[in-house]
Amino acid sequence: MTVATIPAPAFAIERFKLGNGLRVVLAPDPGAPVVGVAVVYDVGMRSEPEGRTGFAHLFEHMMFQGSHNVGKAEHMQHVQSAGGTFNGSTHIDYTDYFNLLPSNGLELALFLEADRMRGPAITEENLANQVSVVKEEIRVNVLNRPYGGFPWIKLPPVMFDTFANSHDGYGSFVDLDAATVADAQSFFNAYYPASNAVLSVAGDFDLAQARELVERHFGSVEARPAPEHPSFDEPDLSTERRVSYTDERATLPAVAVAWRVPDPVTELDDFLPYVVLGELLTDGDASRLVERLIHTDRTATAVAAHTTFMAEPFASRGPTVMLVQAFLPPGTAVDTVLGTVQEELACIAEGVDEAELDRVKARVAAQLLRGDDSVMGRSRRFATAEIFHGDAAMSTRFPALLGEVTAEAVAQAAAALTPNRRAVLEVVPGGAK
């Protein structure tokens, strides 16, 4: 067994909860004169109701359309005028809003986030405008782009049966057009209470002053109960599922294959070996599938492997996947590539060299540790760790936990990825001619 040698970064972290249920994480660091302020809500694409595909993403846009004391587009104006940047993003299991400002902009960021937590400006005009914006985003990023939605939108309905797990979280035009102001208000009431959120602040600030500012701006936000999150679980596959489709804009064939893996939250110890396995398979020229598919067999032009559809292993909850995707030269059979993937998994299942494993674990841990260099990245990671693992400090322990993954655990993970448990998605290029 390899002894863990990967250190856990030591950040000072203070956690507390306001009377309205808002969880707060403060991580002071005077290393740079900036602050990162993130608010993460425990709602994502999996939570949106049937008939409202894309609603979580649409609502992320609505949160930038003004609020009680902030006019339309004023959030952007205030942050940029103060020398900062901002954004928001929608994920499968959460939605986050984040701001990076000079350290003297802390109170501004807290005021802006607290104001829209009280309620965004949900009007007919704002809703219609943002429906149009989201539809245009879908046109640009999915409908009119080669390999649009491959594989994160196209593969889930092959892999899963329930609406929550299988639907298109980007959204259908029919559902988006049917959205009403009442729907948007209902979504806010259900999923955006303070008790369903985490506020995370990292960077250059005084701890006592920041706590006072948080209580001043967020303490008066209405207390409402957090929603009960249903189980999204469903049975694993017992026979292979395979779907192919023609992409008229694609010029090369592509394939994605996925297997169910343990829950990243409730089965973390069993999940970690798959994170290491993904690195072993495709990270760097020395990785198994890059060496075999690209350099030796030349049956792929690009290959990648990772856990979870959005490649964020520690900001997701189950059910989720281990995914391998590859782009192929013209004339290469998908089954040839799938056969090679299974051969390499079988080889890993027979045993992994400790030196190779140590190199791989060091690479994946280094990637996580580099994420902590950014004040903004750190505040977001602390918030998602608090949401999913109940402790912001868990985000500092993931590199060390990966360092403790054994060769035996990685071999067992590889052995579990059998052909009968996989879902396969094939892209047939329609633009090659």
GROMACS .gro file of C-alpha atoms in nm:
model
  433
    1MET     CA    1   0.000   0.000   0.000
    2THR     CA    2   0.130   0.343  -0.098
    3VAL     CA    3   0.175   0.579   0.196
    4ALA     CA    4   0.007   0.914   0.141
    5THR     CA    5   0.265   1.189   0.094
    6ILE     CA    6   0.037   1.458  -0.048
    7PRO     CA    7  -0.013   1.738   0.204
    8ALA     CA    8  -0.342   1.907   0.285
    9PRO     CA    9  -0.322   2.286   0.250
   10ALA     CA   10  -0.376   2.465   0.580
   11PHE     CA   11  -0.627   2.746   0.538
   12ALA     CA   12  -0.793   2.914   0.833
   13ILE     CA   13  -1.164   2.842   0.790
   14GLU     CA   14  -1.447   2.967   1.009
   15ARG     CA   15  -1.796   2.825   0.962
   16PHE     CA   16  -2.123   2.941   1.115
   17LYS     CA   17  -2.493   2.957   1.039
   18LEU     CA   18  -2.727   3.255   1.049
   19GLY     CA   19  -3.072   3.242   1.204
   20ASN     CA   20  -3.233   3.210   0.860
   21GLY     CA   21  -3.032   2.895   0.790
   22LEU     CA   22  -2.765   3.046   0.563
   23ARG     CA   23  -2.438   2.858   0.602
   24VAL     CA   24  -2.133   3.086   0.598
   25VAL     CA   25  -1.770   3.001   0.531
   26LEU     CA   26  -1.497   3.261   0.594
   27ALA     CA   27  -1.138   3.186   0.487
   28PRO     CA   28  -0.912   3.490   0.538
   29ASP     CA   29  -0.580   3.504   0.351
   30PRO     CA   30  -0.387   3.833   0.325
   31GLY     CA   31  -0.164   3.698   0.047
   32ALA     CA   32  -0.328   3.917  -0.220
   33PRO     CA   33  -0.545   4.229  -0.184
   34VAL     CA   34  -0.857   4.066  -0.330
   35VAL     CA   35  -1.167   3.886  -0.204
   36GLY     CA   36  -1.370   3.611  -0.364
   37VAL     CA   37  -1.737   3.596  -0.269
   38ALA     CA   38  -1.941   3.295  -0.381
   39VAL     CA   39  -2.299   3.194  -0.312
   40VAL     CA   40  -2.387   2.836  -0.398
   41TYR     CA   41  -2.749   2.718  -0.400
   42ASP     CA   42  -2.823   2.349  -0.359
   43VAL     CA   43  -3.026   2.326  -0.678
   44GLY     CA   44  -2.921   2.218  -1.026
   45MET     CA   45  -3.047   2.067  -1.345
   46ARG     CA   46  -3.149   1.745  -1.172
   47SER     CA   47  -3.393   1.935  -0.952
   48GLU     CA   48  -3.600   2.103  -1.223
   49PRO     CA   49  -3.954   1.969  -1.264
   50GLU     CA   50  -4.081   1.777  -1.565
   51GLY     CA   51  -4.201   2.009  -1.837
   52ARG     CA   52  -3.946   2.269  -1.731
   53THR     CA   53  -3.622   2.139  -1.882
   54GLY     CA   54  -3.357   2.409  -1.870
   55PHE     CA   55  -3.530   2.594  -1.589
   56ALA     CA   56  -3.235   2.586  -1.347
   57HIS     CA   57  -3.017   2.746  -1.614
   58LEU     CA   58  -3.287   2.995  -1.708
   59PHE     CA   59  -3.324   3.096  -1.345
   60GLU     CA   60  -2.949   3.155  -1.314
   61HIS     CA   61  -2.997   3.417  -1.588
   62MET     CA   62  -3.297   3.564  -1.406
   63MET     CA   63  -3.084   3.626  -1.098
   64PHE     CA   64  -2.889   3.889  -1.294
   65GLN     CA   65  -3.197   4.090  -1.399
   66GLY     CA   66  -3.216   4.312  -1.093
   67SER     CA   67  -3.349   4.273  -0.740
   68HIS     CA   68  -3.503   4.476  -0.456
   69ASN     CA   69  -3.247   4.758  -0.452
   70VAL     CA   70  -3.045   4.681  -0.764
   71GLY     CA   71  -3.169   4.770  -1.111
   72LYS     CA   72  -3.137   4.567  -1.428
   73ALA     CA   73  -2.768   4.527  -1.527
   74GLU     CA   74  -2.656   4.719  -1.217
   75HIS     CA   75  -2.490   4.414  -1.059
   76MET     CA   76  -2.250   4.409  -1.353
   77GLN     CA   77  -2.198   4.785  -1.342
   78HIS     CA   78  -2.127   4.795  -0.969
   79VAL     CA   79  -1.877   4.506  -0.974
   80GLN     CA   80  -1.692   4.621  -1.284
   81SER     CA   81  -1.680   4.982  -1.166
   82ALA     CA   82  -1.514   4.857  -0.847
   83GLY     CA   83  -1.248   4.676  -1.052
   84GLY     CA   84  -1.400   4.329  -1.014
   85THR     CA   85  -1.535   4.042  -1.217
   86PHE     CA   86  -1.843   3.824  -1.170
   87ASN     CA   87  -2.032   3.531  -1.317
   88GLY     CA   88  -2.274   3.249  -1.244
   89SER     CA   89  -2.299   2.889  -1.360
   90THR     CA   90  -2.552   2.607  -1.354
   91HIS     CA   91  -2.445   2.250  -1.285
   92ILE     CA   92  -2.616   1.915  -1.251
   93ASP     CA   93  -2.653   1.944  -0.872
   94TYR     CA   94  -2.589   2.311  -0.785
   95THR     CA   95  -2.595   2.670  -0.910
   96ASP     CA   96  -2.332   2.923  -0.810
   97TYR     CA   97  -2.281   3.299  -0.829
   98PHE     CA   98  -1.936   3.444  -0.772
   99ASN     CA   99  -1.754   3.777  -0.758
  100LEU     CA  100  -1.386   3.868  -0.740
  101LEU     CA  101  -1.311   4.219  -0.617
  102PRO     CA  102  -1.033   4.425  -0.461
  103SER     CA  103  -1.047   4.370  -0.087
  104ASN     CA  104  -1.224   4.702  -0.029
  105GLY     CA  105  -1.513   4.567  -0.238
  106LEU     CA  106  -1.618   4.301   0.012
  107GLU     CA  107  -1.923   4.486   0.142
  108LEU     CA  108  -2.037   4.566  -0.212
  109ALA     CA  109  -2.034   4.198  -0.308
  110LEU     CA  110  -2.217   4.098   0.009
  111PHE     CA  111  -2.483   4.365  -0.046
  112LEU     CA  112  -2.541   4.257  -0.407
  113GLU     CA  113  -2.570   3.886  -0.324
  114ALA     CA  114  -2.794   3.945  -0.024
  115ASP     CA  115  -3.022   4.171  -0.224
  116ARG     CA  116  -3.093   3.911  -0.492
  117MET     CA  117  -3.124   3.637  -0.230
  118ARG     CA  118  -3.424   3.837  -0.106
  119GLY     CA  119  -3.574   3.806  -0.451
  120PRO     CA  120  -3.481   3.878  -0.814
  121ALA     CA  121  -3.695   4.097  -1.038
  122ILE     CA  122  -3.923   3.831  -1.184
  123THR     CA  123  -4.128   4.014  -1.447
  124GLU     CA  124  -4.285   3.923  -1.781
  125GLU     CA  125  -4.031   4.142  -1.960
  126ASN     CA  126  -3.728   3.993  -1.783
  127LEU     CA  127  -3.851   3.638  -1.828
  128ALA     CA  128  -3.920   3.678  -2.200
  129ASN     CA  129  -3.584   3.844  -2.251
  130GLN     CA  130  -3.389   3.571  -2.072
  131VAL     CA  131  -3.580   3.289  -2.242
  132SER     CA  132  -3.456   3.439  -2.569
  133VAL     CA  133  -3.101   3.461  -2.435
  134VAL     CA  134  -3.097   3.098  -2.319
  135LYS     CA  135  -3.243   2.978  -2.650
  136GLU     CA  136  -2.970   3.162  -2.838
  137GLU     CA  137  -2.710   3.004  -2.608
  138ILE     CA  138  -2.848   2.662  -2.698
  139ARG     CA  139  -2.831   2.746  -3.068
  140VAL     CA  140  -2.469   2.857  -3.040
  141ASN     CA  141  -2.339   2.590  -2.805
  142VAL     CA  142  -2.545   2.285  -2.908
  143LEU     CA  143  -2.759   2.307  -3.218
  144ASN     CA  144  -2.515   2.485  -3.450
  145ARG     CA  145  -2.186   2.351  -3.317
  146PRO     CA  146  -2.013   2.026  -3.423
  147TYR     CA  147  -2.052   1.768  -3.144
  148GLY     CA  148  -2.285   2.007  -2.961
  149GLY     CA  149  -2.408   1.841  -2.642
  150PHE     CA  150  -2.168   1.550  -2.684
  151PRO     CA  151  -2.160   1.373  -2.453
  152TRP     CA  152  -2.300   1.554  -2.148
  153ILE     CA  153  -2.648   1.613  -2.297
  154LYS     CA  154  -2.668   1.319  -2.539
  155LEU     CA  155  -2.541   1.037  -2.316
  156PRO     CA  156  -2.756   1.067  -1.999
  157PRO     CA  157  -3.078   0.950  -2.173
  158VAL     CA  158  -2.889   0.643  -2.291
  159MET     CA  159  -2.753   0.577  -1.944
  160PHE     CA  160  -3.055   0.662  -1.728
  161ASP     CA  161  -3.434   0.618  -1.727
  162THR     CA  162  -3.568   0.873  -1.480
  163PHE     CA  163  -3.649   1.228  -1.589
  164ALA     CA  164  -3.418   1.380  -1.328
  165ASN     CA  165  -3.112   1.192  -1.451
  166SER     CA  166  -3.180   1.169  -1.823
  167HIS     CA  167  -3.331   1.498  -1.940
  168ASP     CA  168  -3.157   1.780  -2.126
  169GLY     CA  169  -3.061   2.028  -1.857
  170TYR     CA  170  -2.979   2.296  -2.111
  171GLY     CA  171  -3.348   2.301  -2.199
  172SER     CA  172  -3.599   2.246  -2.478
  173PHE     CA  173  -3.741   2.543  -2.666
  174VAL     CA  174  -4.094   2.415  -2.600
  175ASP     CA  175  -4.043   2.406  -2.223
  176LEU     CA  176  -3.858   2.737  -2.214
  177ASP     CA  177  -4.131   2.913  -2.413
  178ALA     CA  178  -4.395   2.769  -2.179
  179ALA     CA  179  -4.229   2.911  -1.866
  180THR     CA  180  -4.440   3.168  -1.680
  181VAL     CA  181  -4.370   3.431  -1.418
  182ALA     CA  182  -4.558   3.211  -1.171
  183ASP     CA  183  -4.328   2.919  -1.257
  184ALA     CA  184  -4.020   3.134  -1.198
  185GLN     CA  185  -4.152   3.266  -0.868
  186SER     CA  186  -4.239   2.914  -0.757
  187PHE     CA  187  -3.890   2.795  -0.844
  188PHE     CA  188  -3.736   3.077  -0.643
  189ASN     CA  189  -3.962   3.011  -0.346
  190ALA     CA  190  -3.878   2.639  -0.349
  191TYR     CA  191  -3.505   2.637  -0.413
  192TYR     CA  192  -3.359   2.977  -0.328
  193PRO     CA  193  -3.418   3.021   0.046
  194ALA     CA  194  -3.115   3.120   0.253
  195SER     CA  195  -3.134   2.779   0.419
  196ASN     CA  196  -3.058   2.612   0.084
  197ALA     CA  197  -2.742   2.816   0.023
  198VAL     CA  198  -2.382   2.859   0.130
  199LEU     CA  199  -2.202   3.194   0.132
  200SER     CA  200  -1.825   3.159   0.104
  201VAL     CA  201  -1.570   3.441   0.134
  202ALA     CA  202  -1.197   3.392   0.076
  203GLY     CA  203  -0.908   3.636   0.052
  204ASP     CA  204  -0.789   3.954   0.216
  205PHE     CA  205  -1.030   4.059   0.490
  206ASP     CA  206  -1.057   4.096   0.865
  207LEU     CA  207  -1.244   3.802   1.011
  208ALA     CA  208  -1.443   3.994   1.274
  209GLN     CA  209  -1.537   4.269   1.031
  210ALA     CA  210  -1.643   4.019   0.765
  211ARG     CA  211  -1.863   3.835   1.011
  212GLU     CA  212  -2.031   4.161   1.111
  213LEU     CA  213  -2.088   4.253   0.745
  214VAL     CA  214  -2.236   3.911   0.666
  215GLU     CA  215  -2.477   3.937   0.957
  216ARG     CA  216  -2.567   4.294   0.861
  217HIS     CA  217  -2.653   4.214   0.500
  218PHE     CA  218  -2.778   3.856   0.514
  219GLY     CA  219  -2.921   3.834   0.864
  220SER     CA  220  -3.247   4.003   0.764
  221VAL     CA  221  -3.308   3.778   0.462
  222GLU     CA  222  -3.638   3.600   0.520
  223ALA     CA  223  -3.611   3.261   0.692
  224ARG     CA  224  -3.775   2.989   0.482
  225PRO     CA  225  -3.738   2.611   0.504
  226ALA     CA  226  -3.495   2.436   0.272
  227PRO     CA  227  -3.649   2.197   0.019
  228GLU     CA  228  -3.636   1.825   0.075
  229HIS     CA  229  -3.407   1.680  -0.189
  230PRO     CA  230  -3.545   1.355  -0.326
  231SER     CA  231  -3.332   1.053  -0.404
  232PHE     CA  232  -3.228   1.049  -0.769
  233ASP     CA  233  -3.110   0.689  -0.754
  234GLU     CA  234  -3.211   0.425  -1.008
  235PRO     CA  235  -3.092   0.072  -1.087
  236ASP     CA  236  -2.756   0.012  -1.251
  237LEU     CA  237  -2.738  -0.125  -1.604
  238SER     CA  238  -2.714  -0.504  -1.641
  239THR     CA  239  -2.690  -0.510  -2.021
  240GLU     CA  240  -2.514  -0.274  -2.259
  241ARG     CA  241  -2.714   0.015  -2.404
  242ARG     CA  242  -2.599   0.167  -2.732
  243VAL     CA  243  -2.727   0.460  -2.937
  244SER     CA  244  -2.584   0.630  -3.245
  245TYR     CA  245  -2.686   0.954  -3.412
  246THR     CA  246  -2.573   1.157  -3.711
  247ASP     CA  247  -2.423   1.500  -3.648
  248GLU     CA  248  -2.444   1.696  -3.974
  249ARG     CA  249  -2.170   1.935  -3.859
  250ALA     CA  250  -1.923   1.673  -3.735
  251THR     CA  251  -1.636   1.568  -3.961
  252LEU     CA  252  -1.495   1.280  -3.754
  253PRO     CA  253  -1.664   0.989  -3.579
  254ALA     CA  254  -1.671   0.998  -3.200
  255VAL     CA  255  -1.771   0.766  -2.919
  256ALA     CA  256  -1.846   0.805  -2.550
  257VAL     CA  257  -1.883   0.516  -2.307
  258ALA     CA  258  -1.994   0.544  -1.945
  259TRP     CA  259  -2.046   0.323  -1.642
  260ARG     CA  260  -2.216   0.390  -1.310
  261VAL     CA  261  -1.980   0.454  -1.020
  262PRO     CA  262  -2.035   0.484  -0.642
  263ASP     CA  263  -2.197   0.799  -0.503
  264PRO     CA  264  -1.930   1.071  -0.461
  265VAL     CA  265  -2.085   1.180  -0.131
  266THR     CA  266  -2.226   0.877   0.050
  267GLU     CA  267  -1.967   0.633  -0.090
  268LEU     CA  268  -1.665   0.861  -0.115
  269ASP     CA  269  -1.404   0.597  -0.025
  270ASP     CA  270  -1.535   0.369  -0.302
  271PHE     CA  271  -1.561   0.660  -0.548
  272LEU     CA  272  -1.203   0.794  -0.511
  273PRO     CA  273  -1.034   0.507  -0.701
  274TYR     CA  274  -1.233   0.600  -1.011
  275VAL     CA  275  -1.095   0.955  -1.000
  276VAL     CA  276  -0.744   0.807  -1.000
  277LEU     CA  277  -0.841   0.558  -1.271
  278GLY     CA  278  -0.953   0.837  -1.504
  279GLU     CA  279  -0.612   1.000  -1.465
  280LEU     CA  280  -0.439   0.668  -1.521
  281LEU     CA  281  -0.630   0.618  -1.845
  282THR     CA  282  -0.599   0.951  -2.023
  283ASP     CA  283  -0.403   1.224  -1.847
  284GLY     CA  284  -0.077   1.295  -2.026
  285ASP     CA  285   0.118   1.120  -2.302
  286ALA     CA  286   0.222   0.839  -2.066
  287SER     CA  287  -0.137   0.748  -1.977
  288ARG     CA  288  -0.273   0.411  -2.085
  289LEU     CA  289  -0.528   0.512  -2.347
  290VAL     CA  290  -0.331   0.804  -2.489
  291GLU     CA  291  -0.031   0.576  -2.541
  292ARG     CA  292  -0.238   0.293  -2.686
  293LEU     CA  293  -0.511   0.464  -2.891
  294ILE     CA  294  -0.327   0.771  -3.015
  295HIS     CA  295   0.044   0.686  -3.029
  296THR     CA  296   0.050   0.311  -3.091
  297ASP     CA  297  -0.271   0.199  -3.264
  298ARG     CA  298  -0.361   0.542  -3.406
  299THR     CA  299  -0.728   0.456  -3.371
  300ALA     CA  300  -0.811   0.785  -3.197
  301THR     CA  301  -0.715   1.147  -3.249
  302ALA     CA  302  -0.814   1.254  -2.897
  303VAL     CA  303  -0.927   1.074  -2.583
  304ALA     CA  304  -1.035   1.180  -2.234
  305ALA     CA  305  -1.166   1.009  -1.922
  306HIS     CA  306  -1.315   1.150  -1.605
  307THR     CA  307  -1.578   1.097  -1.338
  308THR     CA  308  -1.913   1.283  -1.350
  309PHE     CA  309  -2.057   1.432  -1.666
  310MET     CA  310  -1.914   1.776  -1.592
  311ALA     CA  311  -1.576   1.645  -1.469
  312GLU     CA  312  -1.621   1.782  -1.116
  313PRO     CA  313  -1.585   1.477  -0.892
  314PHE     CA  314  -1.615   1.661  -0.561
  315ALA     CA  315  -1.909   1.885  -0.651
  316SER     CA  316  -2.166   1.623  -0.740
  317ARG     CA  317  -2.381   1.360  -0.578
  318GLY     CA  318  -2.490   1.025  -0.719
  319PRO     CA  319  -2.591   0.859  -0.936
  320THR     CA  320  -2.304   0.952  -1.162
  321VAL     CA  321  -2.058   0.801  -1.406
  322MET     CA  322  -1.707   0.715  -1.516
  323LEU     CA  323  -1.683   0.839  -1.873
  324VAL     CA  324  -1.439   0.780  -2.159
  325GLN     CA  325  -1.476   0.971  -2.485
  326ALA     CA  326  -1.270   0.959  -2.803
  327PHE     CA  327  -1.260   1.115  -3.149
  328LEU     CA  328  -1.164   0.872  -3.423
  329PRO     CA  329  -0.993   0.894  -3.763
  330PRO     CA  330  -1.219   0.829  -4.063
  331GLY     CA  331  -1.285   0.462  -4.116
  332THR     CA  332  -1.205   0.350  -3.761
  333ALA     CA  333  -1.467   0.119  -3.615
  334VAL     CA  334  -1.616   0.221  -3.283
  335ASP     CA  335  -1.598  -0.140  -3.163
  336THR     CA  336  -1.223  -0.137  -3.222
  337VAL     CA  337  -1.183   0.153  -2.981
  338LEU     CA  338  -1.425   0.003  -2.729
  339GLY     CA  339  -1.232  -0.323  -2.744
  340THR     CA  340  -0.906  -0.141  -2.669
  341VAL     CA  341  -1.064   0.041  -2.376
  342GLN     CA  342  -1.184  -0.289  -2.228
  343GLU     CA  343  -0.841  -0.447  -2.284
  344GLU     CA  344  -0.667  -0.167  -2.097
  345LEU     CA  345  -0.920  -0.186  -1.814
  346ALA     CA  346  -0.863  -0.561  -1.790
  347CYS     CA  347  -0.488  -0.500  -1.778
  348ILE     CA  348  -0.529  -0.248  -1.494
  349ALA     CA  349  -0.758  -0.493  -1.314
  350GLU     CA  350  -0.467  -0.741  -1.304
  351GLY     CA  351  -0.254  -0.494  -1.112
  352VAL     CA  352  -0.100  -0.145  -1.121
  353ASP     CA  353   0.267  -0.063  -1.074
  354GLU     CA  354   0.318   0.147  -0.761
  355ALA     CA  355   0.553   0.391  -0.935
  356GLU     CA  356   0.297   0.458  -1.209
  357LEU     CA  357   0.023   0.496  -0.951
  358ASP     CA  358   0.226   0.743  -0.745
  359ARG     CA  359   0.292   0.953  -1.055
  360VAL     CA  360  -0.076   0.958  -1.147
  361LYS     CA  361  -0.193   1.043  -0.796
  362ALA     CA  362   0.059   1.326  -0.778
  363ARG     CA  363  -0.076   1.470  -1.103
  364VAL     CA  364  -0.441   1.465  -1.001
  365ALA     CA  365  -0.360   1.601  -0.654
  366ALA     CA  366  -0.150   1.879  -0.807
  367GLN     CA  367  -0.443   1.983  -1.024
  368LEU     CA  368  -0.663   2.015  -0.716
  369LEU     CA  369  -0.397   2.203  -0.521
  370ARG     CA  370  -0.348   2.449  -0.807
  371GLY     CA  371  -0.717   2.526  -0.786
  372ASP     CA  372  -0.658   2.659  -0.435
  373ASP     CA  373  -0.409   2.916  -0.566
  374SER     CA  374  -0.700   3.122  -0.697
  375VAL     CA  375  -0.895   3.313  -0.433
  376MET     CA  376  -1.208   3.285  -0.645
  377GLY     CA  377  -1.160   2.915  -0.708
  378ARG     CA  378  -1.097   2.859  -0.338
  379SER     CA  379  -1.416   3.033  -0.228
  380ARG     CA  380  -1.621   2.829  -0.477
  381ARG     CA  381  -1.459   2.501  -0.374
  382PHE     CA  382  -1.516   2.574  -0.005
  383ALA     CA  383  -1.882   2.642  -0.078
  384THR     CA  384  -1.941   2.323  -0.280
  385ALA     CA  385  -1.761   2.116  -0.017
  386GLU     CA  386  -1.994   2.262   0.244
  387ILE     CA  387  -2.297   2.186   0.024
  388PHE     CA  388  -2.211   1.828  -0.067
  389HIS     CA  389  -1.989   1.708   0.217
  390GLY     CA  390  -2.113   1.921   0.505
  391ASP     CA  391  -1.771   2.070   0.574
  392ALA     CA  392  -1.588   2.335   0.369
  393ALA     CA  393  -1.254   2.204   0.497
  394MET     CA  394  -1.313   1.877   0.311
  395SER     CA  395  -1.200   2.057  -0.005
  396THR     CA  396  -0.850   2.079   0.142
  397ARG     CA  397  -0.844   1.706   0.221
  398PHE     CA  398  -0.932   1.564  -0.121
  399PRO     CA  399  -0.569   1.565  -0.251
  400ALA     CA  400  -0.449   1.371   0.053
  401LEU     CA  401  -0.741   1.129   0.028
  402LEU     CA  402  -0.650   1.060  -0.334
  403GLY     CA  403  -0.293   0.998  -0.219
  404GLU     CA  404  -0.422   0.717   0.002
  405VAL     CA  405  -0.594   0.529  -0.283
  406THR     CA  406  -0.429   0.188  -0.318
  407ALA     CA  407  -0.330  -0.005  -0.628
  408GLU     CA  408  -0.575  -0.276  -0.521
  409ALA     CA  409  -0.863  -0.026  -0.509
  410VAL     CA  410  -0.783   0.106  -0.858
  411ALA     CA  411  -0.763  -0.251  -0.991
  412GLN     CA  412  -1.102  -0.333  -0.840
  413ALA     CA  413  -1.252  -0.017  -0.991
  414ALA     CA  414  -1.121  -0.111  -1.336
  415ALA     CA  415  -1.255  -0.465  -1.302
  416ALA     CA  416  -1.604  -0.327  -1.231
  417LEU     CA  417  -1.622  -0.146  -1.566
  418THR     CA  418  -1.753  -0.442  -1.763
  419PRO     CA  419  -1.919  -0.431  -2.109
  420ASN     CA  420  -2.259  -0.536  -1.972
  421ARG     CA  421  -2.273  -0.230  -1.744
  422ARG     CA  422  -2.184   0.031  -2.005
  423ALA     CA  423  -2.380   0.285  -2.207
  424VAL     CA  424  -2.232   0.374  -2.546
  425LEU     CA  425  -2.303   0.681  -2.758
  426GLU     CA  426  -2.169   0.695  -3.114
  427VAL     CA  427  -2.150   1.009  -3.328
  428VAL     CA  428  -2.174   0.944  -3.701
  429PRO     CA  429  -2.022   1.238  -3.891
  430GLY     CA  430  -2.256   1.391  -4.145
  431GLY     CA  431  -2.025   1.676  -4.238
  432ALA     CA  432  -1.730   1.470  -4.362
  433LYS     CA  433  -1.840   1.498  -4.722
   0.00000   0.00000   0.00000
